[in-house]
Amino acid sequence: MSSPHMGSEELKYVLEAFESNWVAPLGPHVDGFELELGKYLEAKHVAALSSGTAAIHLALILLGVSPGDEVICQSFTFSATANPIVYQGATPVFVDSEPKTWNINPVLLEETLVNRIKKGKKPKAIIPVHLYGMPAQMSQILEVAAKYDIPVIEDAAEALGSHIKGKKCGTMGQLGILSFNGNKIITTSGGGALVSDDEGMIKKARYLATQARDPAPHYQHSHIGYNYRMSNIVAGIGRGQLKVLEDRILARRSNFNRYKSYFEKLNRQGYSIEWLCEPEDFFSNRWLTTIIIDPSLNDGISRESLRLAFEKENIECRPLWKPMHLQPVFHDAPYYGGQVCEKLFENGVCLPSGSNLTESDFERIFSVLDKVFLR
Ligand SMILES: *Cc1c(COP(=O)(O)O)cnc(C)c1O
């Protein structure tokens, strides 16, 4: 559905690391990757880390999230957004999405804040997610956050390269996080980053990510630390991947346009399939192409019939993320909203979206779709 796609220079950087024996721990590629990523994002400071999950965890620590606190989190996301809240002994408060971007609904966000504050607890942070590469309604979200003076951690794990009016996802909140996991738009095999304009925060993140070692010749610690730093080998892969990022975005957007013309044709023939459109000034990297197919409007064809048809041909296609408030593990967490993300989960599916899909891959994909829809 979204497999790694290496360019021509990753191996060169990795070999360089081997030849200089900068295999571990940190080294020049880590510094280079942080600088190059910062330049691309137009962000002041970046810390390269072992995963996106680690980046969210450190962001929460930097904001002082502690046992008994509450953190507002978009319900429609991958579990890695919410898990670190629990690592800190805090409680996630989940909020529904709005239909335009499928991301956290800013009106509901404010209602939730008002309600939690009335109950006697002011949430410590807000985590909106730019799901599938589509930016969340950041200007409204930031306005609400500023009104109640609560910091925003942007989960841009799926949205590297996406932006609103040129302002990149991951650089709009107090802290932003990125992921370079194997299925993301670029990958280091596994990795992540924390982004901020606040130098002190990023310096502290680097310190905490390397076991919180005090400056002393012996090992001395005044804080609990973590082993969350990115290695020099992994950063070398990242430097190579950054060079092809723009190509990968073009390829993913072209996948989306290809599917869109196909489904537009089906809709003219009486089907009713929906997809995410970019609101004005929004730019999505189109990480995954996703569609909504309501069987009651589409001749009984459901997202599951589509998935099974693909599975028969050994092609992977998956339901959209199952909302966090429906997950057994978050059964007791508060949820604010209606059924927007529940409906998206019920009828939504991610189509094969890799930037390395070939013409013959697309022939196979569209022949499955033809079989399902042109019966
Ligand atoms: C992938 C992902 C993460 C976690 O990133 P890892 O690098 O896999 O730890 C967090 N949030 C979202 C929305 C993701 O898709």
CSV table of C-alpha atoms and ligand atoms in Angstrom, one decimal:
chain,number,residue,atom,x,y,z
A,1,MET,CA,0.0,0.0,0.0
A,2,SER,CA,2.9,2.4,0.8
A,3,SER,CA,6.3,0.8,0.6
A,4,PRO,CA,9.8,2.3,1.0
A,5,HIS,CA,11.1,4.1,-2.1
A,6,MET,CA,14.8,4.8,-2.1
A,7,GLY,CA,16.5,7.3,-4.3
A,8,SER,CA,20.1,7.2,-5.7
A,9,GLU,CA,22.0,8.8,-2.8
A,10,GLU,CA,20.9,7.1,0.4
A,11,LEU,CA,23.6,4.4,0.0
A,12,LYS,CA,26.3,7.0,-0.7
A,13,TYR,CA,25.6,8.6,2.7
A,14,VAL,CA,25.5,5.2,4.5
A,15,LEU,CA,28.8,4.2,2.9
A,16,GLU,CA,30.3,7.5,4.0
A,17,ALA,CA,29.2,6.7,7.5
A,18,PHE,CA,30.8,3.2,7.3
A,19,GLU,CA,34.1,4.5,5.8
A,20,SER,CA,34.5,7.1,8.5
A,21,ASN,CA,33.3,4.6,11.2
A,22,TRP,CA,30.5,7.1,12.2
A,23,VAL,CA,28.3,4.1,12.6
A,24,ALA,CA,27.2,5.1,16.0
A,25,PRO,CA,26.1,6.9,18.0
A,26,LEU,CA,25.6,10.4,16.7
A,27,GLY,CA,27.7,12.0,13.9
A,28,PRO,CA,27.8,14.4,11.0
A,29,HIS,CA,24.8,12.9,9.2
A,30,VAL,CA,22.6,13.6,12.2
A,31,ASP,CA,23.7,17.2,12.3
A,32,GLY,CA,23.3,17.4,8.5
A,33,PHE,CA,19.9,15.9,8.5
A,34,GLU,CA,18.6,18.2,11.2
A,35,LEU,CA,19.9,21.3,9.3
A,36,GLU,CA,18.5,20.1,5.9
A,37,LEU,CA,15.2,19.2,7.4
A,38,GLY,CA,15.0,22.6,9.2
A,39,LYS,CA,15.8,24.4,6.0
A,40,TYR,CA,13.1,22.5,4.0
A,41,LEU,CA,10.5,23.1,6.7
A,42,GLU,CA,11.7,26.7,7.3
A,43,ALA,CA,11.8,25.7,11.0
A,44,LYS,CA,14.4,27.1,13.4
A,45,HIS,CA,15.3,23.9,15.3
A,46,VAL,CA,15.0,20.2,14.7
A,47,ALA,CA,16.0,17.2,16.8
A,48,ALA,CA,16.3,13.9,14.9
A,49,LEU,CA,14.9,11.0,17.0
A,50,SER,CA,14.3,7.3,16.9
A,51,SER,CA,10.6,7.5,16.0
A,52,GLY,CA,7.6,9.8,15.7
A,53,THR,CA,6.2,8.2,18.8
A,54,ALA,CA,9.4,9.2,20.7
A,55,ALA,CA,9.0,12.7,19.4
A,56,ILE,CA,5.4,13.0,20.7
A,57,HIS,CA,6.5,11.5,24.1
A,58,LEU,CA,9.3,14.1,24.4
A,59,ALA,CA,7.0,16.9,23.4
A,60,LEU,CA,4.6,16.0,26.2
A,61,ILE,CA,7.5,15.9,28.7
A,62,LEU,CA,8.7,19.3,27.5
A,63,LEU,CA,5.3,20.7,28.1
A,64,GLY,CA,5.3,19.3,31.6
A,65,VAL,CA,2.5,16.8,31.1
A,66,SER,CA,2.4,14.7,34.3
A,67,PRO,CA,0.3,12.0,36.0
A,68,GLY,CA,-3.3,13.1,36.4
A,69,ASP,CA,-3.2,15.7,33.6
A,70,GLU,CA,-5.4,15.8,30.6
A,71,VAL,CA,-4.4,16.2,26.9
A,72,ILE,CA,-6.8,16.8,24.1
A,73,CYS,CA,-6.2,14.5,21.1
A,74,GLN,CA,-7.8,14.0,17.8
A,75,SER,CA,-9.8,10.7,18.0
A,76,PHE,CA,-9.4,10.0,14.3
A,77,THR,CA,-5.7,8.9,14.2
A,78,PHE,CA,-3.2,6.2,14.6
A,79,SER,CA,-2.7,5.0,18.2
A,80,ALA,CA,0.9,6.4,18.3
A,81,THR,CA,-0.6,9.9,18.6
A,82,ALA,CA,-2.4,9.0,21.9
A,83,ASN,CA,-0.2,6.3,23.5
A,84,PRO,CA,2.5,8.8,24.8
A,85,ILE,CA,-0.2,10.7,26.7
A,86,VAL,CA,-0.6,7.5,28.8
A,87,TYR,CA,3.2,7.0,29.1
A,88,GLN,CA,3.1,10.2,31.1
A,89,GLY,CA,0.3,9.0,33.3
A,90,ALA,CA,-2.1,11.5,31.8
A,91,THR,CA,-5.5,11.0,30.3
A,92,PRO,CA,-6.3,11.6,26.6
A,93,VAL,CA,-9.6,13.5,25.9
A,94,PHE,CA,-10.7,12.6,22.4
A,95,VAL,CA,-12.4,15.0,20.0
A,96,ASP,CA,-14.3,14.2,16.8
A,97,SER,CA,-13.3,15.4,13.3
A,98,GLU,CA,-14.9,17.9,10.9
A,99,PRO,CA,-15.9,16.7,7.4
A,100,LYS,CA,-13.7,19.0,5.3
A,101,THR,CA,-10.2,17.8,6.3
A,102,TRP,CA,-11.2,14.8,8.5
A,103,ASN,CA,-9.1,16.4,11.3
A,104,ILE,CA,-10.0,17.8,14.7
A,105,ASN,CA,-13.1,20.0,14.6
A,106,PRO,CA,-12.1,23.4,16.0
A,107,VAL,CA,-15.7,24.2,17.2
A,108,LEU,CA,-15.8,21.0,19.2
A,109,LEU,CA,-12.3,21.6,20.4
A,110,GLU,CA,-13.5,24.8,22.1
A,111,GLU,CA,-16.6,23.2,23.5
A,112,THR,CA,-14.4,20.4,24.9
A,113,LEU,CA,-12.0,22.9,26.5
A,114,VAL,CA,-14.8,24.9,28.1
A,115,ASN,CA,-16.3,21.7,29.5
A,116,ARG,CA,-13.0,20.3,30.8
A,117,ILE,CA,-12.2,23.6,32.4
A,118,LYS,CA,-15.6,23.8,34.0
A,119,LYS,CA,-15.0,20.3,35.4
A,120,GLY,CA,-12.0,21.8,37.1
A,121,LYS,CA,-9.2,20.6,34.9
A,122,LYS,CA,-7.5,22.7,32.2
A,123,PRO,CA,-5.9,20.4,29.5
A,124,LYS,CA,-2.1,20.7,29.3
A,125,ALA,CA,-1.8,20.3,25.5
A,126,ILE,CA,-3.8,19.9,22.3
A,127,ILE,CA,-2.7,17.4,19.6
A,128,PRO,CA,-4.2,17.9,16.2
A,129,VAL,CA,-3.2,15.5,13.4
A,130,HIS,CA,-2.7,16.2,9.7
A,131,LEU,CA,-4.2,12.8,8.7
A,132,TYR,CA,-3.3,11.2,5.3
A,133,GLY,CA,-1.3,14.4,4.5
A,134,MET,CA,-4.3,16.8,4.7
A,135,PRO,CA,-3.6,19.8,6.9
A,136,ALA,CA,-6.0,20.3,9.8
A,137,GLN,CA,-7.8,23.7,10.1
A,138,MET,CA,-4.8,25.2,11.9
A,139,SER,CA,-5.8,28.9,12.0
A,140,GLN,CA,-9.0,28.1,13.9
A,141,ILE,CA,-7.2,25.5,16.1
A,142,LEU,CA,-4.4,27.9,17.0
A,143,GLU,CA,-6.9,30.7,17.7
A,144,VAL,CA,-8.8,28.5,20.2
A,145,ALA,CA,-5.5,27.3,21.7
A,146,ALA,CA,-4.3,30.9,22.1
A,147,LYS,CA,-7.6,32.0,23.7
A,148,TYR,CA,-7.2,29.4,26.4
A,149,ASP,CA,-3.4,29.6,26.5
A,150,ILE,CA,-2.8,25.9,25.8
A,151,PRO,CA,0.2,24.7,23.7
A,152,VAL,CA,-0.3,22.8,20.5
A,153,ILE,CA,1.7,19.7,19.4
A,154,GLU,CA,1.2,19.1,15.7
A,155,ASP,CA,1.3,15.5,14.7
A,156,ALA,CA,2.6,15.9,11.1
A,157,ALA,CA,3.8,12.2,10.9
A,158,GLU,CA,1.8,11.7,7.7
A,159,ALA,CA,2.2,15.3,6.3
A,160,LEU,CA,5.8,16.0,5.5
A,161,GLY,CA,5.7,18.6,2.7
A,162,SER,CA,2.0,19.5,3.2
A,163,HIS,CA,1.3,23.2,3.9
A,164,ILE,CA,-1.2,26.0,4.4
A,165,LYS,CA,-0.3,29.0,2.3
A,166,GLY,CA,3.3,27.9,2.2
A,167,LYS,CA,3.6,27.4,6.0
A,168,LYS,CA,4.6,23.8,6.4
A,169,CYS,CA,2.8,21.2,8.6
A,170,GLY,CA,4.8,20.6,11.7
A,171,THR,CA,5.9,24.3,12.1
A,172,MET,CA,2.6,25.9,13.1
A,173,GLY,CA,2.2,24.7,16.7
A,174,GLN,CA,4.6,25.2,19.7
A,175,LEU,CA,6.0,21.8,18.8
A,176,GLY,CA,5.7,19.6,15.7
A,177,ILE,CA,6.5,16.0,15.1
A,178,LEU,CA,7.4,14.0,12.0
A,179,SER,CA,7.9,10.3,11.3
A,180,PHE,CA,10.2,8.5,9.0
A,181,ASN,CA,8.7,5.1,9.6
A,182,GLY,CA,8.8,2.6,6.7
A,183,ASN,CA,5.4,3.4,5.3
A,184,LYS,CA,5.7,7.2,5.4
A,185,ILE,CA,6.3,9.5,2.4
A,186,ILE,CA,10.0,9.3,3.0
A,187,THR,CA,11.6,6.8,5.4
A,188,THR,CA,14.9,6.2,7.2
A,189,SER,CA,13.7,2.6,7.9
A,190,GLY,CA,12.5,4.0,11.2
A,191,GLY,CA,12.9,7.5,12.8
A,192,GLY,CA,11.3,10.7,13.7
A,193,ALA,CA,11.9,14.4,14.5
A,194,LEU,CA,10.8,17.1,16.8
A,195,VAL,CA,10.4,20.6,15.4
A,196,SER,CA,10.2,23.9,17.1
A,197,ASP,CA,11.1,27.6,16.9
A,198,ASP,CA,12.1,27.4,20.6
A,199,GLU,CA,15.8,26.5,20.8
A,200,GLY,CA,15.6,25.7,24.5
A,201,MET,CA,12.9,23.1,23.9
A,202,ILE,CA,14.9,21.3,21.2
A,203,LYS,CA,18.1,21.4,23.2
A,204,LYS,CA,16.3,19.9,26.1
A,205,ALA,CA,14.8,17.2,23.8
A,206,ARG,CA,18.3,16.2,22.6
A,207,TYR,CA,19.5,16.0,26.2
A,208,LEU,CA,16.5,13.9,27.3
A,209,ALA,CA,16.9,11.7,24.2
A,210,THR,CA,20.5,10.8,25.1
A,211,GLN,CA,19.8,9.5,28.6
A,212,ALA,CA,19.8,13.0,30.2
A,213,ARG,CA,23.6,13.0,30.8
A,214,ASP,CA,24.9,16.0,32.7
A,215,PRO,CA,28.0,17.7,31.5
A,216,ALA,CA,30.6,15.8,33.5
A,217,PRO,CA,33.5,13.4,32.6
A,218,HIS,CA,31.7,10.6,34.5
A,219,TYR,CA,28.1,9.5,33.9
A,220,GLN,CA,25.9,11.8,36.0
A,221,HIS,CA,22.2,12.3,35.8
A,222,SER,CA,19.8,14.8,37.3
A,223,HIS,CA,16.8,13.8,35.3
A,224,ILE,CA,15.3,10.5,34.0
A,225,GLY,CA,16.5,10.1,30.4
A,226,TYR,CA,15.5,8.2,27.3
A,227,ASN,CA,17.3,6.4,24.5
A,228,TYR,CA,15.4,8.3,21.7
A,229,ARG,CA,18.2,9.7,19.4
A,230,MET,CA,18.5,8.9,15.7
A,231,SER,CA,21.7,7.1,14.7
A,232,ASN,CA,24.2,8.4,12.1
A,233,ILE,CA,23.5,5.6,9.7
A,234,VAL,CA,19.7,6.2,9.8
A,235,ALA,CA,20.3,10.0,9.4
A,236,GLY,CA,22.3,9.2,6.3
A,237,ILE,CA,19.3,7.5,4.7
A,238,GLY,CA,17.3,10.5,5.7
A,239,ARG,CA,19.6,12.9,3.9
A,240,GLY,CA,19.3,10.9,0.7
A,241,GLN,CA,15.5,10.7,1.1
A,242,LEU,CA,15.2,14.4,1.6
A,243,LYS,CA,16.7,14.9,-1.9
A,244,VAL,CA,13.8,13.1,-3.5
A,245,LEU,CA,11.0,14.3,-1.2
A,246,GLU,CA,9.6,16.7,-3.8
A,247,ASP,CA,9.5,13.9,-6.4
A,248,ARG,CA,7.7,11.6,-3.9
A,249,ILE,CA,5.1,14.3,-3.3
A,250,LEU,CA,4.5,14.7,-7.0
A,251,ALA,CA,4.2,11.0,-7.5
A,252,ARG,CA,1.7,10.7,-4.6
A,253,ARG,CA,-0.4,13.6,-5.9
A,254,SER,CA,-0.4,12.1,-9.3
A,255,ASN,CA,-1.6,8.7,-7.9
A,256,PHE,CA,-4.5,10.7,-6.2
A,257,ASN,CA,-5.4,12.4,-9.5
A,258,ARG,CA,-5.4,9.2,-11.3
A,259,TYR,CA,-7.8,7.6,-8.9
A,260,LYS,CA,-9.9,10.8,-8.8
A,261,SER,CA,-10.5,10.8,-12.6
A,262,TYR,CA,-11.5,7.1,-12.4
A,263,PHE,CA,-14.0,7.7,-9.6
A,264,GLU,CA,-15.3,10.9,-11.2
A,265,LYS,CA,-16.2,8.8,-14.2
A,266,LEU,CA,-17.9,6.2,-12.0
A,267,ASN,CA,-19.9,9.0,-10.3
A,268,ARG,CA,-21.1,10.2,-13.7
A,269,GLN,CA,-22.4,6.7,-14.2
A,270,GLY,CA,-24.5,6.9,-11.0
A,271,TYR,CA,-22.1,5.9,-8.2
A,272,SER,CA,-21.4,8.2,-5.3
A,273,ILE,CA,-17.9,7.9,-4.1
A,274,GLU,CA,-16.2,10.7,-2.1
A,275,TRP,CA,-12.7,11.8,-1.4
A,276,LEU,CA,-10.8,14.5,0.4
A,277,CYS,CA,-10.6,17.8,-1.5
A,278,GLU,CA,-8.0,20.5,-0.6
A,279,PRO,CA,-9.7,23.5,0.9
A,280,GLU,CA,-8.5,26.9,-0.5
A,281,ASP,CA,-4.8,27.6,0.4
A,282,PHE,CA,-4.3,24.0,1.6
A,283,PHE,CA,-1.8,21.7,0.0
A,284,SER,CA,-1.8,17.9,0.8
A,285,ASN,CA,1.2,15.7,0.1
A,286,ARG,CA,-1.5,13.0,-0.6
A,287,TRP,CA,0.4,10.5,1.4
A,288,LEU,CA,-2.4,8.0,1.0
A,289,THR,CA,-5.3,8.2,-1.4
A,290,THR,CA,-8.5,7.5,0.6
A,291,ILE,CA,-12.1,7.2,-0.5
A,292,ILE,CA,-15.5,7.0,1.2
A,293,ILE,CA,-17.9,4.4,-0.2
A,294,ASP,CA,-21.3,4.2,1.4
A,295,PRO,CA,-22.8,0.8,0.3
A,296,SER,CA,-26.4,2.3,0.5
A,297,LEU,CA,-25.4,4.8,-2.3
A,298,ASN,CA,-23.2,2.4,-4.3
A,299,ASP,CA,-25.2,-0.7,-5.2
A,300,GLY,CA,-24.2,-2.5,-2.0
A,301,ILE,CA,-20.5,-2.1,-2.7
A,302,SER,CA,-18.8,-1.5,0.7
A,303,ARG,CA,-15.2,-0.7,1.7
A,304,GLU,CA,-14.9,-4.4,2.7
A,305,SER,CA,-16.0,-5.7,-0.6
A,306,LEU,CA,-13.4,-3.5,-2.2
A,307,ARG,CA,-10.7,-4.7,0.3
A,308,LEU,CA,-11.6,-8.4,-0.4
A,309,ALA,CA,-11.5,-7.9,-4.1
A,310,PHE,CA,-8.0,-6.4,-3.8
A,311,GLU,CA,-6.9,-9.1,-1.4
A,312,LYS,CA,-7.8,-11.8,-3.9
A,313,GLU,CA,-5.2,-10.3,-6.3
A,314,ASN,CA,-2.7,-10.0,-3.5
A,315,ILE,CA,-3.0,-6.2,-3.4
A,316,GLU,CA,-3.1,-4.5,0.0
A,317,CYS,CA,-5.8,-1.9,0.8
A,318,ARG,CA,-6.9,-1.0,4.3
A,319,PRO,CA,-9.8,0.6,6.2
A,320,LEU,CA,-9.2,4.1,7.5
A,321,TRP,CA,-7.9,4.5,11.0
A,322,LYS,CA,-10.3,3.2,13.7
A,323,PRO,CA,-11.0,6.2,16.0
A,324,MET,CA,-9.3,6.1,19.3
A,325,HIS,CA,-12.5,6.5,21.3
A,326,LEU,CA,-13.7,3.2,19.8
A,327,GLN,CA,-10.5,1.3,20.7
A,328,PRO,CA,-10.8,-1.2,23.6
A,329,VAL,CA,-7.6,0.2,25.2
A,330,PHE,CA,-9.1,3.8,25.4
A,331,HIS,CA,-12.6,2.6,26.5
A,332,ASP,CA,-12.7,4.8,29.6
A,333,ALA,CA,-11.3,8.0,28.0
A,334,PRO,CA,-13.7,10.9,27.5
A,335,TYR,CA,-14.9,11.6,24.0
A,336,TYR,CA,-16.5,14.8,22.6
A,337,GLY,CA,-18.3,14.8,19.3
A,338,GLY,CA,-20.7,13.0,17.1
A,339,GLN,CA,-20.3,10.4,14.4
A,340,VAL,CA,-18.1,12.1,11.9
A,341,CYS,CA,-15.0,10.0,12.4
A,342,GLU,CA,-17.0,6.9,13.1
A,343,LYS,CA,-18.7,7.2,9.7
A,344,LEU,CA,-15.3,7.8,8.0
A,345,PHE,CA,-14.0,4.6,9.6
A,346,GLU,CA,-17.2,2.7,8.6
A,347,ASN,CA,-17.0,3.5,4.9
A,348,GLY,CA,-13.5,4.7,4.3
A,349,VAL,CA,-10.6,2.8,2.6
A,350,CYS,CA,-7.0,3.6,1.7
A,351,LEU,CA,-6.0,2.6,-1.8
A,352,PRO,CA,-2.5,1.5,-2.9
A,353,SER,CA,-0.6,4.8,-2.8
A,354,GLY,CA,3.2,4.1,-3.0
A,355,SER,CA,5.3,6.6,-4.9
A,356,ASN,CA,6.9,3.5,-6.6
A,357,LEU,CA,3.7,2.1,-8.2
A,358,THR,CA,4.5,1.2,-11.8
A,359,GLU,CA,2.2,1.3,-14.9
A,360,SER,CA,1.7,-2.4,-14.6
A,361,ASP,CA,0.8,-2.1,-10.9
A,362,PHE,CA,-1.9,0.5,-11.9
A,363,GLU,CA,-3.2,-1.9,-14.6
A,364,ARG,CA,-3.7,-4.5,-12.0
A,365,ILE,CA,-5.3,-2.1,-9.5
A,366,PHE,CA,-7.7,-0.7,-12.1
A,367,SER,CA,-8.6,-4.1,-13.4
A,368,VAL,CA,-9.7,-5.0,-9.9
A,369,LEU,CA,-11.7,-1.8,-9.6
A,370,ASP,CA,-13.3,-2.5,-13.0
A,371,LYS,CA,-14.3,-6.0,-11.9
A,372,VAL,CA,-16.0,-4.5,-8.8
A,373,PHE,CA,-17.7,-1.5,-10.3
A,374,LEU,CA,-18.4,-2.4,-14.0
A,375,ARG,CA,-20.2,-5.6,-13.3
B,1,LIG,C1,3.3,6.9,11.9
B,1,LIG,C2,2.6,7.8,12.8
B,1,LIG,C3,3.0,8.1,14.0
B,1,LIG,C4,4.2,7.5,14.7
B,1,LIG,O1,5.4,7.5,14.1
B,1,LIG,P1,6.5,6.3,14.3
B,1,LIG,O2,7.7,6.9,13.7
B,1,LIG,O3,6.0,5.1,13.6
B,1,LIG,O4,6.6,6.1,15.8
B,1,LIG,C5,2.3,9.1,14.8
B,1,LIG,N1,1.2,9.6,14.3
B,1,LIG,C6,0.7,9.3,13.1
B,1,LIG,C7,-0.6,10.0,12.7
B,1,LIG,C8,1.3,8.4,12.3
B,1,LIG,O5,0.8,8.1,11.1
